[in-house]
Amino acid sequence: MEIDFNEYQLRCELRGHEDDVRGICVCGNEAIATSSRDKTVRLWSQDPSEKRNFVSSKILLGHTSFVGPIAWIPPNEEFAEGGVVSGGMDTLLLVWDLKSGEKVQTLKGHSLQVTAIALDNGDIVSSSVDCTLRRWRNGQSVETWEAHKAPVQAVIKLPSGELVTGSSDTTLKLWRGKTCLHTFNGHADTVRGLAVMSGLGVLSASHDGSLRLWAVSGEVLMEMVGHTAIVYSVDSHASGLIVSGSEDRFAKIWKDGVCVQSIEHPGCVWDAKFMENGDIVTACSDGVVRIWTVNPDNIADQLERDLYASELSQYKTSRKRVGGLKLEELPGLEALKIPGTSDGQTKVVREGDNGVAYAWNMPEQKWDKIGEVVDGPEESGRTFHDGVPYDHVFDVDIGDGMPIRKLPYNRSDNPYDVADKWLLKENLPLSFREQIVQFILQNTGQKDVTFDASFRDPYTGANAYVPGQPSRTSDASAKPTFKHIPKKGMLVFDTAQFDGILKKITEFNSALQSDQEKQNLSLTELDVSRLGAIVKILKDTSHYHSSKFADADISLLLNLLRSWPISMIFPVIDLVRMIVLHPDGATMLHKRFQAENDILMEVIKKVTSNSAIPANLLTSIRTVTNLFKNSCYHGWLQKHRSEVLDAFSSFSSSPNKNLQLSYSTLILNYAVLLTESKDEEGQYQVLSAALEIAEDGKVEVDSKFRALVAVGSLMLEGLVKKAALDFDVLNIAKAAKASKESKLAEIGSDIELVAKQG
């Protein structure tokens, strides 16, 4: 059916789950199944007395850990009222009969979490973090294969019969049987969700914050950007509408590639699905399932909508932050009973609904009150456009049959600057400039405010003629505006699958215990417990400012790096990668590295001289890359620059794109550090490495982009601009400008502009 787009409004809320709702399965137009972190699957049926509402009709119990993917089996001979297949963290798939609510099959085979389920002519196809796809028939695994070299996060069946998978390796793959017909490259991070777009191809949702529509041939037909965090799910409707759910707390609705509505939630939106009638079902981390509708007859009454608005407001207030910290996590006044350690040391404590800063007065041995620290509620009372808050978001009708466009504006902005950038972004003539400015002034009540009307092109820095004003030139030459350079700050790899790390260490430890010759290398129960305590500290990021590691924690990790077989150390290196991002952990490790003959460099040489273990290579280069976060390592990084870059240099041409990206990130961080320290010799070495990546036609887009940002930053603020010109950097920039990838074209323009500066 064709749906004319109208704003979706709340239809009803489905309450019953006791934890995050993770998955949705629409069972016709009269029932919905949902899965949850509370280990249950719930079936919701239309309320016979109030058709607008759904009520919980069955609770399906059987999983021993949180439940994720869920798929509906339409009614057939075996399941008179249909069935449901669910997959969980417990590695199992369970098949349920919806008539009885009983579990009828338990499918065992995956070694790690089940991530997605597709039905294929009576067969069940499942994907898993164990990197495999499995085909199940009549309760038995009949086929399994490694679909990707990284966790498989999604699988769908196309109307033509092929399967499509999405993976943490950032790719999609098209399968006919166990044969991969095509690999789709384009996303910069994990592909988390997939959906069929009828008649067009495949939709993908990614951790890179974007959605893409692909032709089955692999061509990108459309990219949708608007979410500000991981996009977990995507679905399409016969009307052409698309819905996506994200960690940014929004379900976004898209039409013709444009976000036409953003529905805010009081938590992460794990899943979003269309019902056949066009209504949308969302699964939220607050444990509530919500249905949204455009049908006036089904919209919730005003009281329910007001209650939801109040719930949103309370949620945002609860997230109030002071000094970058959550108010509710600040210590109370009792924290001031503990003396400070240095004169001027500051501490923020909770006093009522506020955070108050105190400074330690060493001579008088007391805490002096500095004053209140206020960040305010999270963007309260502002309008959102593509997930970003603004004072106003206007609908602008250009006329001549052109579509209405969204114009976001903050009252602190210069309306002329906003108009200039907006017209360039929308590819509209600058002749509309004065019209847009007057529109803004009239609709914000700022008609009597004077603004600087001089135009400065955000890409070239050039001025433009303003109708009705005398010609004039700037007293000082305008500085060019660059989009991606100079790079400031360091990039890090700050996510980890801690449970997987511990599981792998435990697995290796069991192998050592069963090997008589290596039993002496195995961990004691106390050691295993200590590793669990380390992981607990690393998981609790909200207390990084106060949590501490014991000396024994660091000693244990360094001992494992030295003593364990090389094939078993990668999960240990991965823990070190995360510890160097923890303030106390970074400091303690640094002291030990200095005192113990540089074990870090020993590990790098050991793993890179034996390149047969990719996991060692990836964890080690990412560990070194994370060292840039803490300035205490900057001296070490400069001292060992040549050794580090030489050890990892082969990664630039590696077929493993994760190694490529890690190497480019290492190069970019070195560019920032060596520019700040004015190390000309080091800058030459990094420039050479970055240009080598940029010139390689086989390098992935994101790796090439980071290398080019390193080149541009070194040219703009470093000491090697002439050397770059000697290396024919202009031709490299022109090649980047000609790319279909917008960010490569933009950084190419940046470099060309730097090259042409005097």
PDB file of C-alpha atoms in Angstrom, residues 154 156 164-166 170-172 184 186-187 190-196 201-214 220 222 224 231-235 242 244:
ATOM      1  CA  ALA A 154      23.500 -10.043  10.207  1.00  0.00           C
ATOM      2  CA  ILE A 156      18.972 -11.955   5.336  1.00  0.00           C
ATOM      3  CA  VAL A 164      23.454 -11.574   2.280  1.00  0.00           C
ATOM      4  CA  THR A 165      25.639 -11.271   5.384  1.00  0.00           C
ATOM      5  CA  GLY A 166      27.058  -8.283   7.242  1.00  0.00           C
ATOM      6  CA  THR A 170      32.929  -3.839   7.639  1.00  0.00           C
ATOM      7  CA  THR A 171      31.782  -5.768   4.537  1.00  0.00           C
ATOM      8  CA  LEU A 172      28.619  -7.353   3.184  1.00  0.00           C
ATOM      9  CA  PHE A 184      30.456  -5.181  -0.822  1.00  0.00           C
ATOM     10  CA  GLY A 186      32.172   0.807   1.679  1.00  0.00           C
ATOM     11  CA  HIS A 187      31.302   0.997   5.358  1.00  0.00           C
ATOM     12  CA  THR A 190      30.916  -3.059  11.592  1.00  0.00           C
ATOM     13  CA  VAL A 191      27.836  -3.820   9.488  1.00  0.00           C
ATOM     14  CA  ARG A 192      25.232  -4.471  12.171  1.00  0.00           C
ATOM     15  CA  GLY A 193      21.852  -4.695  10.418  1.00  0.00           C
ATOM     16  CA  LEU A 194      20.493  -5.679   7.000  1.00  0.00           C
ATOM     17  CA  ALA A 195      17.114  -5.493   5.273  1.00  0.00           C
ATOM     18  CA  VAL A 196      15.658  -6.083   1.820  1.00  0.00           C
ATOM     19  CA  GLY A 201      18.481  -4.156  -3.313  1.00  0.00           C
ATOM     20  CA  VAL A 202      19.872  -4.375   0.214  1.00  0.00           C
ATOM     21  CA  LEU A 203      19.891  -1.887   3.088  1.00  0.00           C
ATOM     22  CA  SER A 204      22.723  -1.924   5.623  1.00  0.00           C
ATOM     23  CA  ALA A 205      23.144  -0.255   9.019  1.00  0.00           C
ATOM     24  CA  SER A 206      26.627   0.291  10.416  1.00  0.00           C
ATOM     25  CA  HIS A 207      28.594   1.249  13.491  1.00  0.00           C
ATOM     26  CA  ASP A 208      30.018   4.064  11.335  1.00  0.00           C
ATOM     27  CA  GLY A 209      26.691   5.883  11.862  1.00  0.00           C
ATOM     28  CA  SER A 210      25.443   5.535   8.294  1.00  0.00           C
ATOM     29  CA  LEU A 211      22.906   3.561   6.298  1.00  0.00           C
ATOM     30  CA  ARG A 212      23.511   2.417   2.739  1.00  0.00           C
ATOM     31  CA  LEU A 213      21.336   1.088  -0.034  1.00  0.00           C
ATOM     32  CA  TRP A 214      23.178  -1.345  -2.305  1.00  0.00           C
ATOM     33  CA  VAL A 220      26.033   1.930  -3.639  1.00  0.00           C
ATOM     34  CA  MET A 222      22.319   5.769  -1.688  1.00  0.00           C
ATOM     35  CA  MET A 224      21.943   8.062   4.482  1.00  0.00           C
ATOM     36  CA  VAL A 231      23.133   2.285  13.888  1.00  0.00           C
ATOM     37  CA  TYR A 232      21.891  -1.112  15.059  1.00  0.00           C
ATOM     38  CA  SER A 233      18.952  -1.854  12.794  1.00  0.00           C
ATOM     39  CA  VAL A 234      17.241  -0.985   9.536  1.00  0.00           C
ATOM     40  CA  ASP A 235      13.957  -1.999   7.911  1.00  0.00           C
ATOM     41  CA  ILE A 242      12.962   3.224   5.725  1.00  0.00           C
ATOM     42  CA  SER A 244      16.578   2.838  11.486  1.00  0.00           C
TER      43      SER A 244
END
